Amino acid sequence: MTNPYDLNPAVAAARAIMISQSRHRNTKEKPLTIREAAKRYTASKSAIGRHLKSMKLFGKPAFSDNSVGRPRNLDEAEERAVTAYIMWLERAGFPCNQLLIEEAANTLRASRTPPEGPVGNGWYRRFLADNPQLQKKKLVRAFDRERAGFEAGDINDLQEFYANLGVVVEERDIEASQMFNADECGIRIGAIRERLERIFYNAWMRKCSWIYDTAVNGV
């Protein structure tokens, strides 16, 4: 039979905490904290705390679907999938924001049998709190800040942005099928024939700053 400690990083982290706490009674060694365990095992703090409490009270991890309290929006595997998706976007050069993350979570929930509805309004904040490694790498926080700054502008800023984008598209003969809309601010990606060019938008100056040709300069 497969050992659940080997499959679930949150359970493994909870077990490591219990072992360190037991060792602390006989030695002066500082016990492992939930924050340290979350970083070491790449698991969410809330999941570790839930399993740790269950293991102390009932002697087993909290794997039951009938656990007390509000059900989680995503299970452990789904949450790891969303985290991997964010990391993949970061490596690919695409910005990641609240909209993309919530869409990924909602897609996973919709693929369940039976399908389930979208995540709640507070899920995004809790997800970031449970995965501090995403905020440390500034994968999410920077783009959310840029988006908020852009949305605070008026209609003239938006018209100017698309006017500048239209000039670039016309001058470089970019077709619709060669464009990928990342967001209203941040980075615009355009696959131009056999080349990949990136249009960088300066959110502070409200204008297109420069075009980076990966065929010449590299990715």
mmCIF file with all atom_site columns, C-alpha atoms in Angstrom:
data_model
loop_
_atom_site.group_PDB
_atom_site.id
_atom_site.type_symbol
_atom_site.label_atom_id
_atom_site.label_alt_id
_atom_site.label_comp_id
_atom_site.label_asym_id
_atom_site.label_entity_id
_atom_site.label_seq_id
_atom_site.pdbx_PDB_ins_code
_atom_site.Cartn_x
_atom_site.Cartn_y
_atom_site.Cartn_z
_atom_site.occupancy
_atom_site.B_iso_or_equiv
_atom_site.pdbx_formal_charge
_atom_site.auth_seq_id
_atom_site.auth_comp_id
_atom_site.auth_asym_id
_atom_site.auth_atom_id
_atom_site.pdbx_PDB_model_num
ATOM 1   C CA . MET A 1 1   ? 0.000   0.000  0.000   1.00 0.00 ? 1   MET A CA 1
ATOM 2   C CA . THR A 1 2   ? 1.307   3.442  -0.936  1.00 0.00 ? 2   THR A CA 1
ATOM 3   C CA . ASN A 1 3   ? 2.404   5.575  1.972   1.00 0.00 ? 3   ASN A CA 1
ATOM 4   C CA . PRO A 1 4   ? 0.520   8.930  1.942   1.00 0.00 ? 4   PRO A CA 1
ATOM 5   C CA . TYR A 1 5   ? 3.577   10.646 3.400   1.00 0.00 ? 5   TYR A CA 1
ATOM 6   C CA . ASP A 1 6   ? 5.453   9.929  0.173   1.00 0.00 ? 6   ASP A CA 1
ATOM 7   C CA . LEU A 1 7   ? 2.744   11.354 -2.105  1.00 0.00 ? 7   LEU A CA 1
ATOM 8   C CA . ASN A 1 8   ? 1.640   14.553 -0.414  1.00 0.00 ? 8   ASN A CA 1
ATOM 9   C CA . PRO A 1 9   ? 4.258   17.218 0.427   1.00 0.00 ? 9   PRO A CA 1
ATOM 10  C CA . ALA A 1 10  ? 1.944   18.875 2.967   1.00 0.00 ? 10  ALA A CA 1
ATOM 11  C CA . VAL A 1 11  ? 1.548   15.585 4.836   1.00 0.00 ? 11  VAL A CA 1
ATOM 12  C CA . ALA A 1 12  ? 5.298   14.972 4.719   1.00 0.00 ? 12  ALA A CA 1
ATOM 13  C CA . ALA A 1 13  ? 5.872   18.470 6.095   1.00 0.00 ? 13  ALA A CA 1
ATOM 14  C CA . ALA A 1 14  ? 3.359   17.910 8.909   1.00 0.00 ? 14  ALA A CA 1
ATOM 15  C CA . ARG A 1 15  ? 5.049   14.651 9.822   1.00 0.00 ? 15  ARG A CA 1
ATOM 16  C CA . ALA A 1 16  ? 8.459   16.364 9.863   1.00 0.00 ? 16  ALA A CA 1
ATOM 17  C CA . ILE A 1 17  ? 7.078   19.003 12.235  1.00 0.00 ? 17  ILE A CA 1
ATOM 18  C CA . MET A 1 18  ? 5.736   16.338 14.597  1.00 0.00 ? 18  MET A CA 1
ATOM 19  C CA . ILE A 1 19  ? 9.090   14.532 14.585  1.00 0.00 ? 19  ILE A CA 1
ATOM 20  C CA . SER A 1 20  ? 10.979  17.766 15.292  1.00 0.00 ? 20  SER A CA 1
ATOM 21  C CA . GLN A 1 21  ? 8.584   18.655 18.121  1.00 0.00 ? 21  GLN A CA 1
ATOM 22  C CA . SER A 1 22  ? 9.057   15.222 19.660  1.00 0.00 ? 22  SER A CA 1
ATOM 23  C CA . ARG A 1 23  ? 12.838  15.551 19.359  1.00 0.00 ? 23  ARG A CA 1
ATOM 24  C CA . HIS A 1 24  ? 12.677  19.012 20.943  1.00 0.00 ? 24  HIS A CA 1
ATOM 25  C CA . ARG A 1 25  ? 11.409  17.502 24.202  1.00 0.00 ? 25  ARG A CA 1
ATOM 26  C CA . ASN A 1 26  ? 14.676  15.591 24.634  1.00 0.00 ? 26  ASN A CA 1
ATOM 27  C CA . THR A 1 27  ? 17.125  18.037 23.074  1.00 0.00 ? 27  THR A CA 1
ATOM 28  C CA . LYS A 1 28  ? 17.641  21.767 22.775  1.00 0.00 ? 28  LYS A CA 1
ATOM 29  C CA . GLU A 1 29  ? 17.157  21.621 19.025  1.00 0.00 ? 29  GLU A CA 1
ATOM 30  C CA . LYS A 1 30  ? 14.627  24.186 17.784  1.00 0.00 ? 30  LYS A CA 1
ATOM 31  C CA . PRO A 1 31  ? 11.472  22.507 16.406  1.00 0.00 ? 31  PRO A CA 1
ATOM 32  C CA . LEU A 1 32  ? 10.525  22.950 12.762  1.00 0.00 ? 32  LEU A CA 1
ATOM 33  C CA . THR A 1 33  ? 7.911   25.657 12.169  1.00 0.00 ? 33  THR A CA 1
ATOM 34  C CA . ILE A 1 34  ? 5.065   25.525 9.659   1.00 0.00 ? 34  ILE A CA 1
ATOM 35  C CA . ARG A 1 35  ? 6.619   28.378 7.668   1.00 0.00 ? 35  ARG A CA 1
ATOM 36  C CA . GLU A 1 36  ? 9.984   26.599 7.449   1.00 0.00 ? 36  GLU A CA 1
ATOM 37  C CA . ALA A 1 37  ? 8.304   23.301 6.539   1.00 0.00 ? 37  ALA A CA 1
ATOM 38  C CA . ALA A 1 38  ? 6.237   24.995 3.818   1.00 0.00 ? 38  ALA A CA 1
ATOM 39  C CA . LYS A 1 39  ? 9.401   26.340 2.225   1.00 0.00 ? 39  LYS A CA 1
ATOM 40  C CA . ARG A 1 40  ? 11.331  23.069 2.574   1.00 0.00 ? 40  ARG A CA 1
ATOM 41  C CA . TYR A 1 41  ? 8.583   20.824 1.186   1.00 0.00 ? 41  TYR A CA 1
ATOM 42  C CA . THR A 1 42  ? 7.054   23.359 -1.242  1.00 0.00 ? 42  THR A CA 1
ATOM 43  C CA . ALA A 1 43  ? 3.602   23.056 0.301   1.00 0.00 ? 43  ALA A CA 1
ATOM 44  C CA . SER A 1 44  ? 0.968   25.532 1.459   1.00 0.00 ? 44  SER A CA 1
ATOM 45  C CA . LYS A 1 45  ? 0.985   26.541 5.111   1.00 0.00 ? 45  LYS A CA 1
ATOM 46  C CA . SER A 1 46  ? -2.768  26.069 5.468   1.00 0.00 ? 46  SER A CA 1
ATOM 47  C CA . ALA A 1 47  ? -2.568  22.496 4.153   1.00 0.00 ? 47  ALA A CA 1
ATOM 48  C CA . ILE A 1 48  ? 0.312   21.672 6.489   1.00 0.00 ? 48  ILE A CA 1
ATOM 49  C CA . GLY A 1 49  ? -1.573  23.098 9.439   1.00 0.00 ? 49  GLY A CA 1
ATOM 50  C CA . ARG A 1 50  ? -4.695  21.131 8.550   1.00 0.00 ? 50  ARG A CA 1
ATOM 51  C CA . HIS A 1 51  ? -2.828  17.825 8.291   1.00 0.00 ? 51  HIS A CA 1
ATOM 52  C CA . LEU A 1 52  ? -0.782  18.562 11.421  1.00 0.00 ? 52  LEU A CA 1
ATOM 53  C CA . LYS A 1 53  ? -3.918  19.179 13.482  1.00 0.00 ? 53  LYS A CA 1
ATOM 54  C CA . SER A 1 54  ? -5.578  16.014 12.159  1.00 0.00 ? 54  SER A CA 1
ATOM 55  C CA . MET A 1 55  ? -2.484  13.890 12.834  1.00 0.00 ? 55  MET A CA 1
ATOM 56  C CA . LYS A 1 56  ? -2.271  15.164 16.417  1.00 0.00 ? 56  LYS A CA 1
ATOM 57  C CA . LEU A 1 57  ? -5.977  14.650 17.120  1.00 0.00 ? 57  LEU A CA 1
ATOM 58  C CA . PHE A 1 58  ? -6.766  11.520 15.111  1.00 0.00 ? 58  PHE A CA 1
ATOM 59  C CA . GLY A 1 59  ? -3.363  10.042 14.244  1.00 0.00 ? 59  GLY A CA 1
ATOM 60  C CA . LYS A 1 60  ? -3.887  10.378 10.480  1.00 0.00 ? 60  LYS A CA 1
ATOM 61  C CA . PRO A 1 61  ? -3.742  13.084 7.777   1.00 0.00 ? 61  PRO A CA 1
ATOM 62  C CA . ALA A 1 62  ? -6.863  15.073 6.895   1.00 0.00 ? 62  ALA A CA 1
ATOM 63  C CA . PHE A 1 63  ? -7.635  13.294 3.622   1.00 0.00 ? 63  PHE A CA 1
ATOM 64  C CA . SER A 1 64  ? -11.374 12.932 4.224   1.00 0.00 ? 64  SER A CA 1
ATOM 65  C CA . ASP A 1 65  ? -13.726 14.850 1.905   1.00 0.00 ? 65  ASP A CA 1
ATOM 66  C CA . ASN A 1 66  ? -16.065 15.291 4.878   1.00 0.00 ? 66  ASN A CA 1
ATOM 67  C CA . SER A 1 67  ? -13.687 17.442 6.899   1.00 0.00 ? 67  SER A CA 1
ATOM 68  C CA . VAL A 1 68  ? -15.078 20.035 9.270   1.00 0.00 ? 68  VAL A CA 1
ATOM 69  C CA . GLY A 1 69  ? -15.426 23.578 7.963   1.00 0.00 ? 69  GLY A CA 1
ATOM 70  C CA . ARG A 1 70  ? -15.803 25.126 4.538   1.00 0.00 ? 70  ARG A CA 1
ATOM 71  C CA . PRO A 1 71  ? -14.600 22.863 1.703   1.00 0.00 ? 71  PRO A CA 1
ATOM 72  C CA . ARG A 1 72  ? -11.492 23.956 -0.147  1.00 0.00 ? 72  ARG A CA 1
ATOM 73  C CA . ASN A 1 73  ? -11.837 25.382 -3.648  1.00 0.00 ? 73  ASN A CA 1
ATOM 74  C CA . LEU A 1 74  ? -8.905  23.304 -4.934  1.00 0.00 ? 74  LEU A CA 1
ATOM 75  C CA . ASP A 1 75  ? -7.413  20.090 -3.638  1.00 0.00 ? 75  ASP A CA 1
ATOM 76  C CA . GLU A 1 76  ? -3.667  19.647 -3.173  1.00 0.00 ? 76  GLU A CA 1
ATOM 77  C CA . ALA A 1 77  ? -3.030  18.344 -6.699  1.00 0.00 ? 77  ALA A CA 1
ATOM 78  C CA . GLU A 1 78  ? -5.054  21.140 -8.297  1.00 0.00 ? 78  GLU A CA 1
ATOM 79  C CA . GLU A 1 79  ? -3.289  23.798 -6.246  1.00 0.00 ? 79  GLU A CA 1
ATOM 80  C CA . ARG A 1 80  ? 0.108   22.420 -7.287  1.00 0.00 ? 80  ARG A CA 1
ATOM 81  C CA . ALA A 1 81  ? -1.069  22.491 -10.919 1.00 0.00 ? 81  ALA A CA 1
ATOM 82  C CA . VAL A 1 82  ? -2.006  26.175 -10.652 1.00 0.00 ? 82  VAL A CA 1
ATOM 83  C CA . THR A 1 83  ? 1.356   26.969 -9.056  1.00 0.00 ? 83  THR A CA 1
ATOM 84  C CA . ALA A 1 84  ? 3.181   25.112 -11.835 1.00 0.00 ? 84  ALA A CA 1
ATOM 85  C CA . TYR A 1 85  ? 1.119   27.035 -14.403 1.00 0.00 ? 85  TYR A CA 1
ATOM 86  C CA . ILE A 1 86  ? 2.192   30.361 -12.886 1.00 0.00 ? 86  ILE A CA 1
ATOM 87  C CA . MET A 1 87  ? 5.846   29.301 -12.924 1.00 0.00 ? 87  MET A CA 1
ATOM 88  C CA . TRP A 1 88  ? 5.534   28.165 -16.548 1.00 0.00 ? 88  TRP A CA 1
ATOM 89  C CA . LEU A 1 89  ? 4.070   31.532 -17.559 1.00 0.00 ? 89  LEU A CA 1
ATOM 90  C CA . GLU A 1 90  ? 6.925   33.309 -15.796 1.00 0.00 ? 90  GLU A CA 1
ATOM 91  C CA . ARG A 1 91  ? 9.560   31.231 -17.608 1.00 0.00 ? 91  ARG A CA 1
ATOM 92  C CA . ALA A 1 92  ? 7.780   31.790 -20.944 1.00 0.00 ? 92  ALA A CA 1
ATOM 93  C CA . GLY A 1 93  ? 7.846   35.553 -20.459 1.00 0.00 ? 93  GLY A CA 1
ATOM 94  C CA . PHE A 1 94  ? 4.089   36.041 -20.072 1.00 0.00 ? 94  PHE A CA 1
ATOM 95  C CA . PRO A 1 95  ? 2.720   38.220 -17.269 1.00 0.00 ? 95  PRO A CA 1
ATOM 96  C CA . CYS A 1 96  ? 0.513   36.553 -14.702 1.00 0.00 ? 96  CYS A CA 1
ATOM 97  C CA . ASN A 1 97  ? -2.279  38.292 -12.815 1.00 0.00 ? 97  ASN A CA 1
ATOM 98  C CA . GLN A 1 98  ? -5.372  37.581 -10.773 1.00 0.00 ? 98  GLN A CA 1
ATOM 99  C CA . LEU A 1 99  ? -7.554  37.026 -13.845 1.00 0.00 ? 99  LEU A CA 1
ATOM 100 C CA . LEU A 1 100 ? -5.287  34.334 -15.317 1.00 0.00 ? 100 LEU A CA 1
ATOM 101 C CA . ILE A 1 101 ? -4.869  32.553 -11.987 1.00 0.00 ? 101 ILE A CA 1
ATOM 102 C CA . GLU A 1 102 ? -8.587  32.506 -11.264 1.00 0.00 ? 102 GLU A CA 1
ATOM 103 C CA . GLU A 1 103 ? -9.315  31.285 -14.804 1.00 0.00 ? 103 GLU A CA 1
ATOM 104 C CA . ALA A 1 104 ? -6.893  28.393 -14.271 1.00 0.00 ? 104 ALA A CA 1
ATOM 105 C CA . ALA A 1 105 ? -8.551  27.488 -10.969 1.00 0.00 ? 105 ALA A CA 1
ATOM 106 C CA . ASN A 1 106 ? -12.029 27.717 -12.491 1.00 0.00 ? 106 ASN A CA 1
ATOM 107 C CA . THR A 1 107 ? -10.973 25.500 -15.409 1.00 0.00 ? 107 THR A CA 1
ATOM 108 C CA . LEU A 1 108 ? -9.839  22.810 -12.981 1.00 0.00 ? 108 LEU A CA 1
ATOM 109 C CA . ARG A 1 109 ? -13.084 23.038 -11.019 1.00 0.00 ? 109 ARG A CA 1
ATOM 110 C CA . ALA A 1 110 ? -15.165 22.892 -14.201 1.00 0.00 ? 110 ALA A CA 1
ATOM 111 C CA . SER A 1 111 ? -13.338 19.705 -15.266 1.00 0.00 ? 111 SER A CA 1
ATOM 112 C CA . ARG A 1 112 ? -14.498 17.831 -12.150 1.00 0.00 ? 112 ARG A CA 1
ATOM 113 C CA . THR A 1 113 ? -17.279 15.249 -12.214 1.00 0.00 ? 113 THR A CA 1
ATOM 114 C CA . PRO A 1 114 ? -19.765 16.762 -11.715 1.00 0.00 ? 114 PRO A CA 1
ATOM 115 C CA . PRO A 1 115 ? -18.479 20.219 -12.735 1.00 0.00 ? 115 PRO A CA 1
ATOM 116 C CA . GLU A 1 116 ? -18.251 22.821 -9.989  1.00 0.00 ? 116 GLU A CA 1
ATOM 117 C CA . GLY A 1 117 ? -18.647 26.582 -10.103 1.00 0.00 ? 117 GLY A CA 1
ATOM 118 C CA . PRO A 1 118 ? -15.945 29.269 -10.027 1.00 0.00 ? 118 PRO A CA 1
ATOM 119 C CA . VAL A 1 119 ? -13.858 30.107 -6.976  1.00 0.00 ? 119 VAL A CA 1
ATOM 120 C CA . GLY A 1 120 ? -15.087 32.697 -4.499  1.00 0.00 ? 120 GLY A CA 1
ATOM 121 C CA . ASN A 1 121 ? -14.015 36.322 -4.201  1.00 0.00 ? 121 ASN A CA 1
ATOM 122 C CA . GLY A 1 122 ? -11.559 35.640 -1.379  1.00 0.00 ? 122 GLY A CA 1
ATOM 123 C CA . TRP A 1 123 ? -9.841  32.629 -2.938  1.00 0.00 ? 123 TRP A CA 1
ATOM 124 C CA . TYR A 1 124 ? -7.134  34.574 -4.788  1.00 0.00 ? 124 TYR A CA 1
ATOM 125 C CA . ARG A 1 125 ? -5.948  36.344 -1.625  1.00 0.00 ? 125 ARG A CA 1
ATOM 126 C CA . ARG A 1 126 ? -5.867  33.074 0.324   1.00 0.00 ? 126 ARG A CA 1
ATOM 127 C CA . PHE A 1 127 ? -4.021  31.320 -2.513  1.00 0.00 ? 127 PHE A CA 1
ATOM 128 C CA . LEU A 1 128 ? -1.225  33.904 -2.490  1.00 0.00 ? 128 LEU A CA 1
ATOM 129 C CA . ALA A 1 129 ? -1.031  33.764 1.310   1.00 0.00 ? 129 ALA A CA 1
ATOM 130 C CA . ASP A 1 130 ? -0.661  29.972 1.160   1.00 0.00 ? 130 ASP A CA 1
ATOM 131 C CA . ASN A 1 131 ? 2.044   30.194 -1.535  1.00 0.00 ? 131 ASN A CA 1
ATOM 132 C CA . PRO A 1 132 ? 4.485   32.912 -0.452  1.00 0.00 ? 132 PRO A CA 1
ATOM 133 C CA . GLN A 1 133 ? 7.081   31.688 -2.949  1.00 0.00 ? 133 GLN A CA 1
ATOM 134 C CA . LEU A 1 134 ? 5.024   33.289 -5.713  1.00 0.00 ? 134 LEU A CA 1
ATOM 135 C CA . GLN A 1 135 ? 5.115   36.703 -4.060  1.00 0.00 ? 135 GLN A CA 1
ATOM 136 C CA . LYS A 1 136 ? 8.826   36.462 -3.284  1.00 0.00 ? 136 LYS A CA 1
ATOM 137 C CA . LYS A 1 137 ? 9.566   35.910 -6.965  1.00 0.00 ? 137 LYS A CA 1
ATOM 138 C CA . LYS A 1 138 ? 7.276   38.845 -7.824  1.00 0.00 ? 138 LYS A CA 1
ATOM 139 C CA . LEU A 1 139 ? 5.520   36.677 -10.399 1.00 0.00 ? 139 LEU A CA 1
ATOM 140 C CA . VAL A 1 140 ? 2.103   37.945 -9.448  1.00 0.00 ? 140 VAL A CA 1
ATOM 141 C CA . ARG A 1 141 ? 2.376   41.030 -7.287  1.00 0.00 ? 141 ARG A CA 1
ATOM 142 C CA . ALA A 1 142 ? 4.121   43.258 -9.858  1.00 0.00 ? 142 ALA A CA 1
ATOM 143 C CA . PHE A 1 143 ? 1.620   42.569 -12.610 1.00 0.00 ? 143 PHE A CA 1
ATOM 144 C CA . ASP A 1 144 ? -1.359  43.095 -10.311 1.00 0.00 ? 144 ASP A CA 1
ATOM 145 C CA . ARG A 1 145 ? 0.126   46.465 -9.335  1.00 0.00 ? 145 ARG A CA 1
ATOM 146 C CA . GLU A 1 146 ? 0.621   47.438 -12.987 1.00 0.00 ? 146 GLU A CA 1
ATOM 147 C CA . ARG A 1 147 ? -2.922  46.395 -13.836 1.00 0.00 ? 147 ARG A CA 1
ATOM 148 C CA . ALA A 1 148 ? -4.362  48.434 -10.958 1.00 0.00 ? 148 ALA A CA 1
ATOM 149 C CA . GLY A 1 149 ? -2.399  51.485 -12.068 1.00 0.00 ? 149 GLY A CA 1
ATOM 150 C CA . PHE A 1 150 ? -3.620  51.169 -15.627 1.00 0.00 ? 150 PHE A CA 1
ATOM 151 C CA . GLU A 1 151 ? -7.250  50.656 -14.626 1.00 0.00 ? 151 GLU A CA 1
ATOM 152 C CA . ALA A 1 152 ? -7.063  53.867 -12.589 1.00 0.00 ? 152 ALA A CA 1
ATOM 153 C CA . GLY A 1 153 ? -6.555  55.836 -15.829 1.00 0.00 ? 153 GLY A CA 1
ATOM 154 C CA . ASP A 1 154 ? -9.333  57.363 -17.911 1.00 0.00 ? 154 ASP A CA 1
ATOM 155 C CA . ILE A 1 155 ? -10.639 56.548 -21.386 1.00 0.00 ? 155 ILE A CA 1
ATOM 156 C CA . ASN A 1 156 ? -8.054  58.811 -23.041 1.00 0.00 ? 156 ASN A CA 1
ATOM 157 C CA . ASP A 1 157 ? -5.216  56.632 -21.717 1.00 0.00 ? 157 ASP A CA 1
ATOM 158 C CA . LEU A 1 158 ? -6.886  53.547 -23.137 1.00 0.00 ? 158 LEU A CA 1
ATOM 159 C CA . GLN A 1 159 ? -7.484  55.200 -26.513 1.00 0.00 ? 159 GLN A CA 1
ATOM 160 C CA . GLU A 1 160 ? -3.874  56.365 -26.665 1.00 0.00 ? 160 GLU A CA 1
ATOM 161 C CA . PHE A 1 161 ? -2.619  52.877 -25.849 1.00 0.00 ? 161 PHE A CA 1
ATOM 162 C CA . TYR A 1 162 ? -4.561  51.198 -28.643 1.00 0.00 ? 162 TYR A CA 1
ATOM 163 C CA . ALA A 1 163 ? -3.695  54.006 -31.062 1.00 0.00 ? 163 ALA A CA 1
ATOM 164 C CA . ASN A 1 164 ? 0.013   53.403 -30.408 1.00 0.00 ? 164 ASN A CA 1
ATOM 165 C CA . LEU A 1 165 ? -0.478  49.656 -30.673 1.00 0.00 ? 165 LEU A CA 1
ATOM 166 C CA . GLY A 1 166 ? -2.308  50.113 -33.988 1.00 0.00 ? 166 GLY A CA 1
ATOM 167 C CA . VAL A 1 167 ? 0.618   52.090 -35.390 1.00 0.00 ? 167 VAL A CA 1
ATOM 168 C CA . VAL A 1 168 ? 3.069   49.328 -34.451 1.00 0.00 ? 168 VAL A CA 1
ATOM 169 C CA . VAL A 1 169 ? 0.825   46.629 -35.922 1.00 0.00 ? 169 VAL A CA 1
ATOM 170 C CA . GLU A 1 170 ? 0.414   48.531 -39.205 1.00 0.00 ? 170 GLU A CA 1
ATOM 171 C CA . GLU A 1 171 ? 4.085   49.488 -39.567 1.00 0.00 ? 171 GLU A CA 1
ATOM 172 C CA . ARG A 1 172 ? 5.309   45.939 -38.983 1.00 0.00 ? 172 ARG A CA 1
ATOM 173 C CA . ASP A 1 173 ? 2.503   44.246 -40.933 1.00 0.00 ? 173 ASP A CA 1
ATOM 174 C CA . ILE A 1 174 ? 1.382   42.098 -37.998 1.00 0.00 ? 174 ILE A CA 1
ATOM 175 C CA . GLU A 1 175 ? -1.729  40.005 -38.595 1.00 0.00 ? 175 GLU A CA 1
ATOM 176 C CA . ALA A 1 176 ? -4.283  39.118 -35.926 1.00 0.00 ? 176 ALA A CA 1
ATOM 177 C CA . SER A 1 177 ? -3.246  35.448 -35.937 1.00 0.00 ? 177 SER A CA 1
ATOM 178 C CA . GLN A 1 178 ? 0.302   36.505 -35.053 1.00 0.00 ? 178 GLN A CA 1
ATOM 179 C CA . MET A 1 179 ? -0.668  38.407 -31.901 1.00 0.00 ? 179 MET A CA 1
ATOM 180 C CA . PHE A 1 180 ? -1.164  37.165 -28.361 1.00 0.00 ? 180 PHE A CA 1
ATOM 181 C CA . ASN A 1 181 ? -2.976  39.470 -25.941 1.00 0.00 ? 181 ASN A CA 1
ATOM 182 C CA . ALA A 1 182 ? -1.336  39.164 -22.525 1.00 0.00 ? 182 ALA A CA 1
ATOM 183 C CA . ASP A 1 183 ? -3.186  42.067 -20.856 1.00 0.00 ? 183 ASP A CA 1
ATOM 184 C CA . GLU A 1 184 ? -3.869  45.769 -21.271 1.00 0.00 ? 184 GLU A CA 1
ATOM 185 C CA . CYS A 1 185 ? -0.485  46.514 -19.739 1.00 0.00 ? 185 CYS A CA 1
ATOM 186 C CA . GLY A 1 186 ? 2.844   44.791 -19.211 1.00 0.00 ? 186 GLY A CA 1
ATOM 187 C CA . ILE A 1 187 ? 3.988   42.874 -22.283 1.00 0.00 ? 187 ILE A CA 1
ATOM 188 C CA . ARG A 1 188 ? 2.527   42.326 -25.707 1.00 0.00 ? 188 ARG A CA 1
ATOM 189 C CA . ILE A 1 189 ? 3.713   39.244 -27.585 1.00 0.00 ? 189 ILE A CA 1
ATOM 190 C CA . GLY A 1 190 ? 3.604   39.067 -31.372 1.00 0.00 ? 190 GLY A CA 1
ATOM 191 C CA . ALA A 1 191 ? 4.778   36.055 -33.399 1.00 0.00 ? 191 ALA A CA 1
ATOM 192 C CA . ILE A 1 192 ? 5.829   37.657 -36.668 1.00 0.00 ? 192 ILE A CA 1
ATOM 193 C CA . ARG A 1 193 ? 6.249   34.985 -39.321 1.00 0.00 ? 193 ARG A CA 1
ATOM 194 C CA . GLU A 1 194 ? 9.279   32.939 -38.219 1.00 0.00 ? 194 GLU A CA 1
ATOM 195 C CA . ARG A 1 195 ? 10.332  35.488 -35.596 1.00 0.00 ? 195 ARG A CA 1
ATOM 196 C CA . LEU A 1 196 ? 9.096   36.243 -32.112 1.00 0.00 ? 196 LEU A CA 1
ATOM 197 C CA . GLU A 1 197 ? 9.033   39.932 -31.204 1.00 0.00 ? 197 GLU A CA 1
ATOM 198 C CA . ARG A 1 198 ? 7.936   41.412 -27.916 1.00 0.00 ? 198 ARG A CA 1
ATOM 199 C CA . ILE A 1 199 ? 6.419   44.866 -27.589 1.00 0.00 ? 199 ILE A CA 1
ATOM 200 C CA . PHE A 1 200 ? 7.164   46.320 -24.146 1.00 0.00 ? 200 PHE A CA 1
ATOM 201 C CA . TYR A 1 201 ? 4.653   48.811 -22.820 1.00 0.00 ? 201 TYR A CA 1
ATOM 202 C CA . ASN A 1 202 ? 5.722   51.418 -20.282 1.00 0.00 ? 202 ASN A CA 1
ATOM 203 C CA . ALA A 1 203 ? 2.794   51.663 -17.855 1.00 0.00 ? 203 ALA A CA 1
ATOM 204 C CA . TRP A 1 204 ? 4.166   54.829 -16.292 1.00 0.00 ? 204 TRP A CA 1
ATOM 205 C CA . MET A 1 205 ? 4.767   56.741 -19.545 1.00 0.00 ? 205 MET A CA 1
ATOM 206 C CA . ARG A 1 206 ? 1.600   55.354 -21.199 1.00 0.00 ? 206 ARG A CA 1
ATOM 207 C CA . LYS A 1 207 ? 3.394   54.515 -24.410 1.00 0.00 ? 207 LYS A CA 1
ATOM 208 C CA . CYS A 1 208 ? 5.075   51.700 -26.313 1.00 0.00 ? 208 CYS A CA 1
ATOM 209 C CA . SER A 1 209 ? 8.712   51.787 -25.186 1.00 0.00 ? 209 SER A CA 1
ATOM 210 C CA . TRP A 1 210 ? 10.590  49.413 -27.468 1.00 0.00 ? 210 TRP A CA 1
ATOM 211 C CA . ILE A 1 211 ? 10.416  46.208 -29.488 1.00 0.00 ? 211 ILE A CA 1
ATOM 212 C CA . TYR A 1 212 ? 12.653  43.289 -28.548 1.00 0.00 ? 212 TYR A CA 1
ATOM 213 C CA . ASP A 1 213 ? 13.485  40.937 -31.438 1.00 0.00 ? 213 ASP A CA 1
ATOM 214 C CA . THR A 1 214 ? 14.307  37.490 -30.040 1.00 0.00 ? 214 THR A CA 1
ATOM 215 C CA . ALA A 1 215 ? 15.659  36.346 -33.406 1.00 0.00 ? 215 ALA A CA 1
ATOM 216 C CA . VAL A 1 216 ? 18.427  38.950 -33.097 1.00 0.00 ? 216 VAL A CA 1
ATOM 217 C CA . ASN A 1 217 ? 18.875  39.352 -29.350 1.00 0.00 ? 217 ASN A CA 1
ATOM 218 C CA . GLY A 1 218 ? 17.801  35.930 -28.107 1.00 0.00 ? 218 GLY A CA 1
ATOM 219 C CA . VAL A 1 219 ? 14.934  34.994 -25.815 1.00 0.00 ? 219 VAL A CA 1
#
